[in-house]
PDB file of C-alpha atoms in Angstrom:
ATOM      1  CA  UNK A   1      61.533 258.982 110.643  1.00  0.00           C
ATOM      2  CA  UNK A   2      63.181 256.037 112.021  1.00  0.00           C
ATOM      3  CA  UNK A   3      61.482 253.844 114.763  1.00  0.00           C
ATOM      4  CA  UNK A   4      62.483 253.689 118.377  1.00  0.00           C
ATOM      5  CA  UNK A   5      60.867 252.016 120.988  1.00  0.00           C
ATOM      6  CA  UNK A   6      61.866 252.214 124.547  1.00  0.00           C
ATOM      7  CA  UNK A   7      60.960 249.756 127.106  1.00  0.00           C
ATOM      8  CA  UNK A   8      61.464 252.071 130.287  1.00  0.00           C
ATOM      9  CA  UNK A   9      62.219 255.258 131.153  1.00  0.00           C
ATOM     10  CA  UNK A  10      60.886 258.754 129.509  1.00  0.00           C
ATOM     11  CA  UNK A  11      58.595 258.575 126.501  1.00  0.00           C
ATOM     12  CA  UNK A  12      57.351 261.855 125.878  1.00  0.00           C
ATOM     13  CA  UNK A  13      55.697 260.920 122.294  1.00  0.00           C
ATOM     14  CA  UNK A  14      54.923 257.051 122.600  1.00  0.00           C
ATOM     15  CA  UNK A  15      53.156 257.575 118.733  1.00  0.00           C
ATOM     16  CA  UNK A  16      55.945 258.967 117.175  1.00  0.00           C
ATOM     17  CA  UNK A  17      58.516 256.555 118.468  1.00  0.00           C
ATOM     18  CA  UNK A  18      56.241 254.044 117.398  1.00  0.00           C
ATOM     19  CA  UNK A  19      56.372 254.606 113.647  1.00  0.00           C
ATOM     20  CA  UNK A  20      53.614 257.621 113.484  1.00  0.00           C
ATOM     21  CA  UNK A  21      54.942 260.702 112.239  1.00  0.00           C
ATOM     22  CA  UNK A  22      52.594 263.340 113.032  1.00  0.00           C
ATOM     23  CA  UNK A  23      50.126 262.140 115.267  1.00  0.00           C
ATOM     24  CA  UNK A  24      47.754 264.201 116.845  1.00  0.00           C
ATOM     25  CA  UNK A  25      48.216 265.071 120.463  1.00  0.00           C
ATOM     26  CA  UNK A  26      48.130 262.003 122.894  1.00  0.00           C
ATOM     27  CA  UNK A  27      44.322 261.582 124.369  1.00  0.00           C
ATOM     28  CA  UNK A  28      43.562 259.330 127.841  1.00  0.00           C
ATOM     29  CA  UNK A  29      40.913 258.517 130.116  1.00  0.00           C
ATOM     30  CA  UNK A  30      41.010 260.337 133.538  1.00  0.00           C
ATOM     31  CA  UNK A  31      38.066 258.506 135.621  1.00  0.00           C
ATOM     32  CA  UNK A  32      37.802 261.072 139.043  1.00  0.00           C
ATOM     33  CA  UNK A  33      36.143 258.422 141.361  1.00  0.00           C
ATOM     34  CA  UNK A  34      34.631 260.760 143.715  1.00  0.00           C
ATOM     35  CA  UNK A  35      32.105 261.511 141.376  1.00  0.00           C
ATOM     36  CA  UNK A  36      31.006 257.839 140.090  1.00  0.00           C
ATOM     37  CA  UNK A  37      27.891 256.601 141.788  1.00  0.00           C
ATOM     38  CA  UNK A  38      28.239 253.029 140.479  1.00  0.00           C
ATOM     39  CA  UNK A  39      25.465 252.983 137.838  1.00  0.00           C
ATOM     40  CA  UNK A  40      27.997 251.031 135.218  1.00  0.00           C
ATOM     41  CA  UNK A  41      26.278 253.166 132.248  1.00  0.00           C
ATOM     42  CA  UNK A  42      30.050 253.129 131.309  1.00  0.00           C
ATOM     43  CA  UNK A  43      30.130 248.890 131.098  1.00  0.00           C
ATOM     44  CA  UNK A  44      26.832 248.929 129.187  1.00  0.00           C
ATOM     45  CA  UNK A  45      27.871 251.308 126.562  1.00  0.00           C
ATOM     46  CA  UNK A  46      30.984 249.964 125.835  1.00  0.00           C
ATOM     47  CA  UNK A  47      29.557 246.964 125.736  1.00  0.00           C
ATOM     48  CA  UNK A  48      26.839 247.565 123.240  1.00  0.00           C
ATOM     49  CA  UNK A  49      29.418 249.802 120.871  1.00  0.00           C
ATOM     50  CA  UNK A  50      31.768 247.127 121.003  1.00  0.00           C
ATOM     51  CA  UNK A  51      29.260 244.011 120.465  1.00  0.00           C
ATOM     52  CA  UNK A  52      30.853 242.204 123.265  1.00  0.00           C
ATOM     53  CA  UNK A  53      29.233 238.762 124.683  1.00  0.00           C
ATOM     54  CA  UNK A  54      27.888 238.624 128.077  1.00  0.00           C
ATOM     55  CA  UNK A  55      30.201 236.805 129.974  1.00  0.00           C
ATOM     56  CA  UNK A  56      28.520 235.557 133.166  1.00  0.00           C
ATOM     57  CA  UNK A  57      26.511 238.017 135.673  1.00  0.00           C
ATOM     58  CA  UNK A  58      27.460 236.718 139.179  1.00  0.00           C
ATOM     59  CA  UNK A  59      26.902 238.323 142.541  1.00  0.00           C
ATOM     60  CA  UNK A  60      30.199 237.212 144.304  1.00  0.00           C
ATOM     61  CA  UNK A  61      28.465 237.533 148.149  1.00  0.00           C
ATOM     62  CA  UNK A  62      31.112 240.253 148.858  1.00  0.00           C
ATOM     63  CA  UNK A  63      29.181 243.469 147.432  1.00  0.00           C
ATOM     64  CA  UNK A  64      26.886 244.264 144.668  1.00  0.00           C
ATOM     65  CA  UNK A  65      29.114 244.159 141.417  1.00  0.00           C
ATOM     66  CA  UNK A  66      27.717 241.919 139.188  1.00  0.00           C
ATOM     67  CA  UNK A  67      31.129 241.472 136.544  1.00  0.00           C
ATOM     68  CA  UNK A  68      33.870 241.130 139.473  1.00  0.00           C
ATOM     69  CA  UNK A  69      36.587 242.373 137.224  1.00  0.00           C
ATOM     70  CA  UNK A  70      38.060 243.625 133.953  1.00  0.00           C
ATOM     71  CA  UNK A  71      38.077 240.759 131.276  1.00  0.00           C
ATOM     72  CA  UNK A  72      38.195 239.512 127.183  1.00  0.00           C
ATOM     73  CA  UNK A  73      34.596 240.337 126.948  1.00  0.00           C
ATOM     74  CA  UNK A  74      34.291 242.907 129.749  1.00  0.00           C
ATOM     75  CA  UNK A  75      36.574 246.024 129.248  1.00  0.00           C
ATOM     76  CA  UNK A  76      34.927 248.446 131.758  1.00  0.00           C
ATOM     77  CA  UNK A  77      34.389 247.313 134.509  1.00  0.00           C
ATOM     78  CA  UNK A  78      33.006 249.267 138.027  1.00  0.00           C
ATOM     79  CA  UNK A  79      34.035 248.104 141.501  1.00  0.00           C
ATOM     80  CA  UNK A  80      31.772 248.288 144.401  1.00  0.00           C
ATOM     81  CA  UNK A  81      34.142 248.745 148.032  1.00  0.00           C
ATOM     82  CA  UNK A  82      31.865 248.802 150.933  1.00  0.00           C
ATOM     83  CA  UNK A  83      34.474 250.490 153.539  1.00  0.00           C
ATOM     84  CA  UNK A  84      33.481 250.597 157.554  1.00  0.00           C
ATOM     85  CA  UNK A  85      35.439 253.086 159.604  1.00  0.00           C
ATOM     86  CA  UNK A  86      36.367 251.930 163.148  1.00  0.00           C
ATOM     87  CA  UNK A  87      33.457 253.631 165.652  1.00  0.00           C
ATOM     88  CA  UNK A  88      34.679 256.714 166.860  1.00  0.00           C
ATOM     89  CA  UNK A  89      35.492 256.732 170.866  1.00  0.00           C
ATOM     90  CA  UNK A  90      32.168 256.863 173.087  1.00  0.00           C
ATOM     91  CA  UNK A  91      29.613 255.733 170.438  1.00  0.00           C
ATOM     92  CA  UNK A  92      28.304 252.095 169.864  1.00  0.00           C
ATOM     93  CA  UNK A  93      25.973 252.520 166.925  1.00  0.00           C
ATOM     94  CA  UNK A  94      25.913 252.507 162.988  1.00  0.00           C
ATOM     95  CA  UNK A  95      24.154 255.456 161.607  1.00  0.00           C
ATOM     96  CA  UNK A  96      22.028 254.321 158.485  1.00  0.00           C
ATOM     97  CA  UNK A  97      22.605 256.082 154.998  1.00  0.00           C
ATOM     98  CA  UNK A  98      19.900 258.539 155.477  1.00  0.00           C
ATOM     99  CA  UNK A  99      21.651 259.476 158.773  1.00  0.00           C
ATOM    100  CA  UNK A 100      19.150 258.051 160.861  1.00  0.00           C
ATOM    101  CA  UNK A 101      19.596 256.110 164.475  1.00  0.00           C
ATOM    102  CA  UNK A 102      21.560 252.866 163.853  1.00  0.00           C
ATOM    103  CA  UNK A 103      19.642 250.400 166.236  1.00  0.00           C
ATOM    104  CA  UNK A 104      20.685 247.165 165.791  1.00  0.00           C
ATOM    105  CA  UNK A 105      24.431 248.150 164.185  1.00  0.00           C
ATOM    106  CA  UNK A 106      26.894 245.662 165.661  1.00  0.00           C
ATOM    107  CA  UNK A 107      28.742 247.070 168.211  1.00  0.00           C
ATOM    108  CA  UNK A 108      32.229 248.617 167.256  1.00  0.00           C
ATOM    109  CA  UNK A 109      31.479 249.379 163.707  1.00  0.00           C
ATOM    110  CA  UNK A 110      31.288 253.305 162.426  1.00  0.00           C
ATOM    111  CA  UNK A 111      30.132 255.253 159.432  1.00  0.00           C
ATOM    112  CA  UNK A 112      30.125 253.402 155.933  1.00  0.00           C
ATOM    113  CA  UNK A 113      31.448 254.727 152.711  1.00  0.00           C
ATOM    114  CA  UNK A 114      30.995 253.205 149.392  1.00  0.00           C
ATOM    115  CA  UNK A 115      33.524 253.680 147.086  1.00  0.00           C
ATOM    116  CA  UNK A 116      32.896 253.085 143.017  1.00  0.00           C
ATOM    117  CA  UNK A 117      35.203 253.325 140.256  1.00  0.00           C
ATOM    118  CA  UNK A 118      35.208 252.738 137.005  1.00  0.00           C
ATOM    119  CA  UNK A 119      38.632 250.408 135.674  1.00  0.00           C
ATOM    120  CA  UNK A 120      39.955 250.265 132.032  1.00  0.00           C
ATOM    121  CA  UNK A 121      42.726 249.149 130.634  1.00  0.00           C
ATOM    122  CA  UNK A 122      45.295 251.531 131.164  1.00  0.00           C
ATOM    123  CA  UNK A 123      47.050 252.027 128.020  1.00  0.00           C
ATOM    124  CA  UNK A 124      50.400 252.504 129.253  1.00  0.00           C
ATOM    125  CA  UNK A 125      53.203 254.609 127.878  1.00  0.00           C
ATOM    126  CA  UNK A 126      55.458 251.334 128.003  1.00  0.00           C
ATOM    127  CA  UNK A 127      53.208 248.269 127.210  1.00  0.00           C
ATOM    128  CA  UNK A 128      54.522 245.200 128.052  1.00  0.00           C
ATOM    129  CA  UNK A 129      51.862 243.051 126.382  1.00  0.00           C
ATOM    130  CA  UNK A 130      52.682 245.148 123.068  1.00  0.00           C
ATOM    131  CA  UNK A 131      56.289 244.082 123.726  1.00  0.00           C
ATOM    132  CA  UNK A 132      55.810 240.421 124.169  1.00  0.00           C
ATOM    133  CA  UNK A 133      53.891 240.071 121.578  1.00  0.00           C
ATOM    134  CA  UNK A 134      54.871 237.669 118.411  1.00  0.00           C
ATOM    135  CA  UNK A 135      52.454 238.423 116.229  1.00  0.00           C
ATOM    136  CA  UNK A 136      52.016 242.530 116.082  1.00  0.00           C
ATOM    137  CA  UNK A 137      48.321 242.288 117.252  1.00  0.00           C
ATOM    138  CA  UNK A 138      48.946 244.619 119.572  1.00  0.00           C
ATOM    139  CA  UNK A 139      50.226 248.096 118.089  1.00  0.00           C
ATOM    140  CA  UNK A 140      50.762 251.490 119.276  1.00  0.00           C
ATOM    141  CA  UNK A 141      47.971 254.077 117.385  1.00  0.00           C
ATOM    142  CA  UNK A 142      48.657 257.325 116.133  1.00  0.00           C
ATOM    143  CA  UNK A 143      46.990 258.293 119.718  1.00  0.00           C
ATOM    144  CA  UNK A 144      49.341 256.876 121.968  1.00  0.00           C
ATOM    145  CA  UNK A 145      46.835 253.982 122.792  1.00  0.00           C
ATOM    146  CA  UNK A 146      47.520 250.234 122.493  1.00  0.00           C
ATOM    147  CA  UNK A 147      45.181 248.380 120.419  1.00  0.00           C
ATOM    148  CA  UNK A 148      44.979 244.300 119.909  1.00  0.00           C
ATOM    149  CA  UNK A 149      43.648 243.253 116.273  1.00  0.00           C
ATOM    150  CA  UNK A 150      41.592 240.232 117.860  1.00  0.00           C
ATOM    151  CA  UNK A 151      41.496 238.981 113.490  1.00  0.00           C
ATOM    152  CA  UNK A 152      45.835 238.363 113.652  1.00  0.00           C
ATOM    153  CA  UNK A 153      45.972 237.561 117.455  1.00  0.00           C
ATOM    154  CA  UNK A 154      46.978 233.658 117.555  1.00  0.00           C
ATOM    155  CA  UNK A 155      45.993 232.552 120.999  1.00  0.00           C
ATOM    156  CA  UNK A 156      49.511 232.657 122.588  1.00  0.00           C
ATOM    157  CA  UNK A 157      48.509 234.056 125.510  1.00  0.00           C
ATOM    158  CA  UNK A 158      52.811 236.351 126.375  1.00  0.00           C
ATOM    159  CA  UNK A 159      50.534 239.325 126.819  1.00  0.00           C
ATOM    160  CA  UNK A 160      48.243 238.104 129.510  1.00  0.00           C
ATOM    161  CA  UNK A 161      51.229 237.589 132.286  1.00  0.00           C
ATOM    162  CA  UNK A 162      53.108 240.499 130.762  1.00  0.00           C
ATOM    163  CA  UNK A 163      50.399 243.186 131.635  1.00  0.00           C
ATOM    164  CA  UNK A 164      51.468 244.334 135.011  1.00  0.00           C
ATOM    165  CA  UNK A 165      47.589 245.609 135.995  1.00  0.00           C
ATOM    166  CA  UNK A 166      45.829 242.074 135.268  1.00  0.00           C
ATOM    167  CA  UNK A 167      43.957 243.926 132.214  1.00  0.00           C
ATOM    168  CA  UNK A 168      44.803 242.219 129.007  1.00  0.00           C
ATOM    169  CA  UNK A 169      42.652 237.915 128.777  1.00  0.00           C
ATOM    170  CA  UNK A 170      42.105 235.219 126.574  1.00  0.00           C
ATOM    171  CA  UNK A 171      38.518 234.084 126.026  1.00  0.00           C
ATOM    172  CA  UNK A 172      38.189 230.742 126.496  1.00  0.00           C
ATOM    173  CA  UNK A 173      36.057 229.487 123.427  1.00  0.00           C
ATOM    174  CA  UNK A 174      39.104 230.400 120.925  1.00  0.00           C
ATOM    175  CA  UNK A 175      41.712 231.845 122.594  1.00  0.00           C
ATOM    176  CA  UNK A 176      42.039 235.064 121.155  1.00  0.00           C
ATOM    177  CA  UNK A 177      42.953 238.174 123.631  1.00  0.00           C
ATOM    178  CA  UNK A 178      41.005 241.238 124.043  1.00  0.00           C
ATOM    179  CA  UNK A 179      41.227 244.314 125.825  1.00  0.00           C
ATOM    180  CA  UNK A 180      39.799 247.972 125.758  1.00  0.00           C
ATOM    181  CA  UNK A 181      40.657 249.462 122.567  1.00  0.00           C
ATOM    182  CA  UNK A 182      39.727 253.059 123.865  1.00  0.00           C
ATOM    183  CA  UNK A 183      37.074 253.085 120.946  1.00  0.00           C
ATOM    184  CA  UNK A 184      39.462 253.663 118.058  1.00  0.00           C
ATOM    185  CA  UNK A 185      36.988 253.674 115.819  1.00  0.00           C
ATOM    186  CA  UNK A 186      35.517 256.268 117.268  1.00  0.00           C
ATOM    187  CA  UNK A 187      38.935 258.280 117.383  1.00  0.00           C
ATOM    188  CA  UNK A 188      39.031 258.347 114.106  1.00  0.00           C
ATOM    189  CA  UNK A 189      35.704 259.313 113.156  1.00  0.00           C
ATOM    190  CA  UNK A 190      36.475 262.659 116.443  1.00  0.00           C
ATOM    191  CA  UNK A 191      34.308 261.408 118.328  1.00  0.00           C
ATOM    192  CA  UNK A 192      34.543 260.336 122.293  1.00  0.00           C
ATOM    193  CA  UNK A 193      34.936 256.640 123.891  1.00  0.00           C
ATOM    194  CA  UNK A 194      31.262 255.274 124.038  1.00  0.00           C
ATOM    195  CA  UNK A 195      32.316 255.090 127.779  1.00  0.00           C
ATOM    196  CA  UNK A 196      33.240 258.739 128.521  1.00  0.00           C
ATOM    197  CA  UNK A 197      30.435 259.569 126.074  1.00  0.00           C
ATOM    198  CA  UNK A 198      27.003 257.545 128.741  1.00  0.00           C
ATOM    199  CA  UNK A 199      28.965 259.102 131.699  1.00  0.00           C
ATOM    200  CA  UNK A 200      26.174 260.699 133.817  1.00  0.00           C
ATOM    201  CA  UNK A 201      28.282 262.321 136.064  1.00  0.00           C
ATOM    202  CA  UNK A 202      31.277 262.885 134.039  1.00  0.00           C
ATOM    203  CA  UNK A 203      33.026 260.396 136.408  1.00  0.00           C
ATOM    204  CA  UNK A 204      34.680 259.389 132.938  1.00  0.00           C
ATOM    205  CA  UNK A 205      36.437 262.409 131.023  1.00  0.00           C
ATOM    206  CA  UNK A 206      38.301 262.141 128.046  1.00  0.00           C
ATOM    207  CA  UNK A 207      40.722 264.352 126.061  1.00  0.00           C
ATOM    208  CA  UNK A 208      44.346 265.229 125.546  1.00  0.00           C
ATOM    209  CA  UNK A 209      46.378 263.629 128.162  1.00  0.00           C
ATOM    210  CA  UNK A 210      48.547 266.911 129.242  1.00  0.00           C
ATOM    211  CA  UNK A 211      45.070 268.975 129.750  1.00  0.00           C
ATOM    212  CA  UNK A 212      43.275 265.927 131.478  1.00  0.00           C
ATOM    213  CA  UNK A 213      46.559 266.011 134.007  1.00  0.00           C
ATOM    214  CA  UNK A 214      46.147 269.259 134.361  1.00  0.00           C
ATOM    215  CA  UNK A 215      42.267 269.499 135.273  1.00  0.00           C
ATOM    216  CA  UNK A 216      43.167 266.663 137.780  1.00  0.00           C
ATOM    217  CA  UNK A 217      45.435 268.125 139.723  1.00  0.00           C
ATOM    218  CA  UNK A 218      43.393 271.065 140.065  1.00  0.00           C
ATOM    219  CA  UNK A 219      40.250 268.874 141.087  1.00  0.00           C
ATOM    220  CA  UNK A 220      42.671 267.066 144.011  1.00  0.00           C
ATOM    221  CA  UNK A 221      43.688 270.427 145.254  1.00  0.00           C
ATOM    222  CA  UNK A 222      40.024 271.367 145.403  1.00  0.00           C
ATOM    223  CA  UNK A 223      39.154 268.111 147.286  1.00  0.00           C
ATOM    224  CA  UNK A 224      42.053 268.704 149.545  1.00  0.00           C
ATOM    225  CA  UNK A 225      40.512 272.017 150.416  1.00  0.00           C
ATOM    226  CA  UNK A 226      37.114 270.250 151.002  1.00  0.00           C
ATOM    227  CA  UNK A 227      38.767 268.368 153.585  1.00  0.00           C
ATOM    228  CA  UNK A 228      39.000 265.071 151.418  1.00  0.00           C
ATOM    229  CA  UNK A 229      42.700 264.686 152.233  1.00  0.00           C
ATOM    230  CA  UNK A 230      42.823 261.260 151.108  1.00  0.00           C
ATOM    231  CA  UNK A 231      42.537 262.067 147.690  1.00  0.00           C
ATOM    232  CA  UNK A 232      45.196 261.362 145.116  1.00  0.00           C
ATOM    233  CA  UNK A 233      46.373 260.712 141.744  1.00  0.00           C
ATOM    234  CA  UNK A 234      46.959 257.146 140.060  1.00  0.00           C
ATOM    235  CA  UNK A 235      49.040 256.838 137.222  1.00  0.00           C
ATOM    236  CA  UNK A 236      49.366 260.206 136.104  1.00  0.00           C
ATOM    237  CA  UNK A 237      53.084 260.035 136.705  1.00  0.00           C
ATOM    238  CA  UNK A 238      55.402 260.146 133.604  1.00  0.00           C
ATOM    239  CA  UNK A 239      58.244 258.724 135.748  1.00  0.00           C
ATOM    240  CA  UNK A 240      56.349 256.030 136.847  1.00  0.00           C
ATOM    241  CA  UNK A 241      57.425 252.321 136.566  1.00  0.00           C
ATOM    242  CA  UNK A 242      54.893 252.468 133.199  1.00  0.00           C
ATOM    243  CA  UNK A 243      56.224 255.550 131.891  1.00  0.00           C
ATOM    244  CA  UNK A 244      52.457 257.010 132.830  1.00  0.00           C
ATOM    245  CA  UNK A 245      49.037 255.758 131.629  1.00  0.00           C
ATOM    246  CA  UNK A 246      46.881 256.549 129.044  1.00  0.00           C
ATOM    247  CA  UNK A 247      44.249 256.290 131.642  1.00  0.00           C
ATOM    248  CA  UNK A 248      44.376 257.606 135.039  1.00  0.00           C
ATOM    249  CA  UNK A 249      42.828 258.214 138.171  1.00  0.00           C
ATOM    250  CA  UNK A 250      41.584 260.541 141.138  1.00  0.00           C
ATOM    251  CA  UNK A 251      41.814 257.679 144.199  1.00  0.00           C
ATOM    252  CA  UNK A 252      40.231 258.220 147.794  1.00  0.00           C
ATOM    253  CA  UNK A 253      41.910 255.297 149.071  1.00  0.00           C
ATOM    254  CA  UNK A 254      44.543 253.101 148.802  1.00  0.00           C
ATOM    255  CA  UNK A 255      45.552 251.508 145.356  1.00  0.00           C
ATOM    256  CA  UNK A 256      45.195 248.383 146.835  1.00  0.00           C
ATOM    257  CA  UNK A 257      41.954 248.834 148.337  1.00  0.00           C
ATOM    258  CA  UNK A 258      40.858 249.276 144.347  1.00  0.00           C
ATOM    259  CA  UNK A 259      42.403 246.118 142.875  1.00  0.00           C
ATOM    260  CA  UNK A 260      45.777 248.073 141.378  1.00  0.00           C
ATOM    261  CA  UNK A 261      49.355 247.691 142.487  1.00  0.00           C
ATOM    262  CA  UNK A 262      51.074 250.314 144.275  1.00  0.00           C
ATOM    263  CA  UNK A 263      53.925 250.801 142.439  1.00  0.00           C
ATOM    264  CA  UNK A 264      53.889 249.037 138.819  1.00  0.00           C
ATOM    265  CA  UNK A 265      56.909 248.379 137.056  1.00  0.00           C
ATOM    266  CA  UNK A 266      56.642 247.304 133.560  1.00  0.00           C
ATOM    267  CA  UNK A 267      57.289 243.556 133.266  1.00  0.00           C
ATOM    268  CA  UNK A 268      59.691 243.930 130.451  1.00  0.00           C
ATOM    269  CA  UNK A 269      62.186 247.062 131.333  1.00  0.00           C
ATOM    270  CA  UNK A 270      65.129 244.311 132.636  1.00  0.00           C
ATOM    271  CA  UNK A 271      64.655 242.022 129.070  1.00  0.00           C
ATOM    272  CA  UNK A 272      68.031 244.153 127.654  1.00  0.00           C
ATOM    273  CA  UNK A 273      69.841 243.009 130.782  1.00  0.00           C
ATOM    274  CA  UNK A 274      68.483 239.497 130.792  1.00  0.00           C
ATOM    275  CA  UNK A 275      69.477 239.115 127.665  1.00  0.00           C
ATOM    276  CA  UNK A 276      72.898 240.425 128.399  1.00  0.00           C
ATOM    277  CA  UNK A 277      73.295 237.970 131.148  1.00  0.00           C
ATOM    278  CA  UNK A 278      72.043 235.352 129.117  1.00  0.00           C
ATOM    279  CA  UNK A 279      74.496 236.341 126.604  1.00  0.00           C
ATOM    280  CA  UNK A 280      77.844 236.482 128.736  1.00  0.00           C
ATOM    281  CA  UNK A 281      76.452 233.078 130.470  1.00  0.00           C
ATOM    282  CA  UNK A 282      76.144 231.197 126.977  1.00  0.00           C
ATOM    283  CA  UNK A 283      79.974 232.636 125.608  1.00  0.00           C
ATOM    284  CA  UNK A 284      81.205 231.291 128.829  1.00  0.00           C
ATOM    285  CA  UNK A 285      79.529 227.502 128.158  1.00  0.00           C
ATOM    286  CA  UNK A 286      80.440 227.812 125.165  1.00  0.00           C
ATOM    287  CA  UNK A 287      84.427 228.638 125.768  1.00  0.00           C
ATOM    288  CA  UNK A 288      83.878 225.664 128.787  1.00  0.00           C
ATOM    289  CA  UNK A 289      82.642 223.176 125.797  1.00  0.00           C
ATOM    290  CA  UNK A 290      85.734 224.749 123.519  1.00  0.00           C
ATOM    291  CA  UNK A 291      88.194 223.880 126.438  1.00  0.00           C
ATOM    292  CA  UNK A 292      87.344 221.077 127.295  1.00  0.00           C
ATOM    293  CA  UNK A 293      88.416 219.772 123.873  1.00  0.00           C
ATOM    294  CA  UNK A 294      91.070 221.954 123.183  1.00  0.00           C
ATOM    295  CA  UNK A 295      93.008 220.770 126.445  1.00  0.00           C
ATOM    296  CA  UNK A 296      93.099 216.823 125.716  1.00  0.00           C
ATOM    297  CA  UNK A 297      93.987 217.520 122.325  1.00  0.00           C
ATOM    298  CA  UNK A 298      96.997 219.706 123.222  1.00  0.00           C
ATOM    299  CA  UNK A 299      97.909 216.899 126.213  1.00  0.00           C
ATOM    300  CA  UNK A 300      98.326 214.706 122.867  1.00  0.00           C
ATOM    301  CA  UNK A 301     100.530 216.534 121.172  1.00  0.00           C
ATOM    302  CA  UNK A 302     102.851 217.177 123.564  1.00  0.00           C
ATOM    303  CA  UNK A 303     102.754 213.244 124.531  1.00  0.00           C
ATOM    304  CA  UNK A 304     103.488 212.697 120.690  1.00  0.00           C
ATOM    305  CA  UNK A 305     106.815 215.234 120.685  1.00  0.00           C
TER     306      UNK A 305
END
């Protein structure tokens, strides 16, 4: 089967347009944050299955994550959003967790929420960083998932800008880029991410895309009839500005308010009409240069008749 890779639009079989012929069915990530209770079992067991350094444990003052943010040597990573609602009209105090009286709140402030989630790289459908890179250390797997080989990666760095969440880093002691790999070594063995795998509260579920899609949409309905009417899916969407990622999620907030863009657009889908641009702008220096010869020499030969 001949290869054809898209860089925007629909991509029902990302595998088989990238070279595989008979993959197995596309499998994802669908993290349902209403269910994580922030004990980053997730960032330890990747961690330990993937033998990746420690990379500095820093309380940043603002809440109590420890990592602050995806990175080359941390490829889970949980948030920690302390939210306080506005107080409600007629009441002055902030009730403590176990409901208790909240003497001493400061005046103005309501009921606090914490809201975890686990964030992974997102394996898009259209991959930018796999489309920028020189090298092919990042490749598509039979899975649908986008892998770097860290062993032919040479430091260049396209795929850092090019990723459109912020996922994809260098490390700084050589260079090299690094990014989930969805445990592909695992994949092929049948077994689960290490991640999904130390999930306590299943927070973290992993299987074929379409059925994960399926079971989330079901579990927002249910939340929506629980009265949780904020809740919403993240990426799920196939005609997205990604084409829909490999790992999605069930949001109670804003994307924002988590660290990931509303609406992103994959960082290469306008390269084909760059380049055309580019094109038409260099055949019309070029025919500028020609003229600007051509005319003189013409001027001389009708001088010479």
């Amino acid at each position: 089967m001949t290869e054809r890779h898209l860089l925007s639009g629909p991509e029902p079989d990302p595998a088989r347009d990238a070279g595989h012929p008979e993959p197995p069915p596309r499998v994802g990530f669908f993290t349902d944050t209403s269910v994580c209770i922030g004990c980053k079992a997730c960032e330890v067991a990747c961690k330990e299955w993937n033998a990746l350094p420690e990379d500095g444990l820093s309380l940043t003052g603002m809440s109590y994550d420890n990592t602050q943010g995806l990175g080359a040597s941390t490829w889970r990573h949980v948030a920690f959003i302390e939210q306080t609602a506005p107080e409600p009209q007629g009441r002055t105090q902030l009730p403590l967790a176990d409901g208790g009286g909240g003497d001493g709140a400061a005046p103005g402030m309501g009921e606090t929420r914490w809201l975890m989630s686990s964030d992974v790289c997102k394996h898009c459908t259209h991959a930018a960083c796999l489309d920028v890179c020189p090298t092919g250390s990042l490749f598509r797997t039979e899975f649908g998932t986008v892998v770097v080989q860290d062993d032919i990666c040479n430091g260049c760095g396209y795929c850092v800008p090019a990723c459109p969440y912020g996922v994809i880093e260098q490390r700084p002691s050589d260079g090299r880029a690094f990014k989930c790999t969805m445990c592909y070594d695992r994949l092929g063995a049948g077994q689960e991410p290490a991640c999904a795998k130390a999930c306590p509260t299943e927070s973290i579920q992993f299987g074929p895309l379409d059925e994960l899609r399926e079971r989330a949409a079901l579990r927002v309905d249910q939340l929506h009839e629980a009265g949780v009417t904020g809740a919403h899916l993240y990426g799920d969407d196939p005609d997205d500005g990604v084409g829909g990622d490999g790992a999605f999620f069930l949001l109670l907030d804003k994307p924002e308010v988590y660290g990931l863009p509303p609406d992103p657009v994959v960082t290469t889908r306008d390269l084909p009409a760059m380049w055309k641009h580019a094109g038409a702008a260099a055949a019309s220096l070029l025919g500028g240069f020609a003229l600007s010869f051509a005319l003189p020499a013409l001027a001389r030969r009708r001088g010479v008749r």
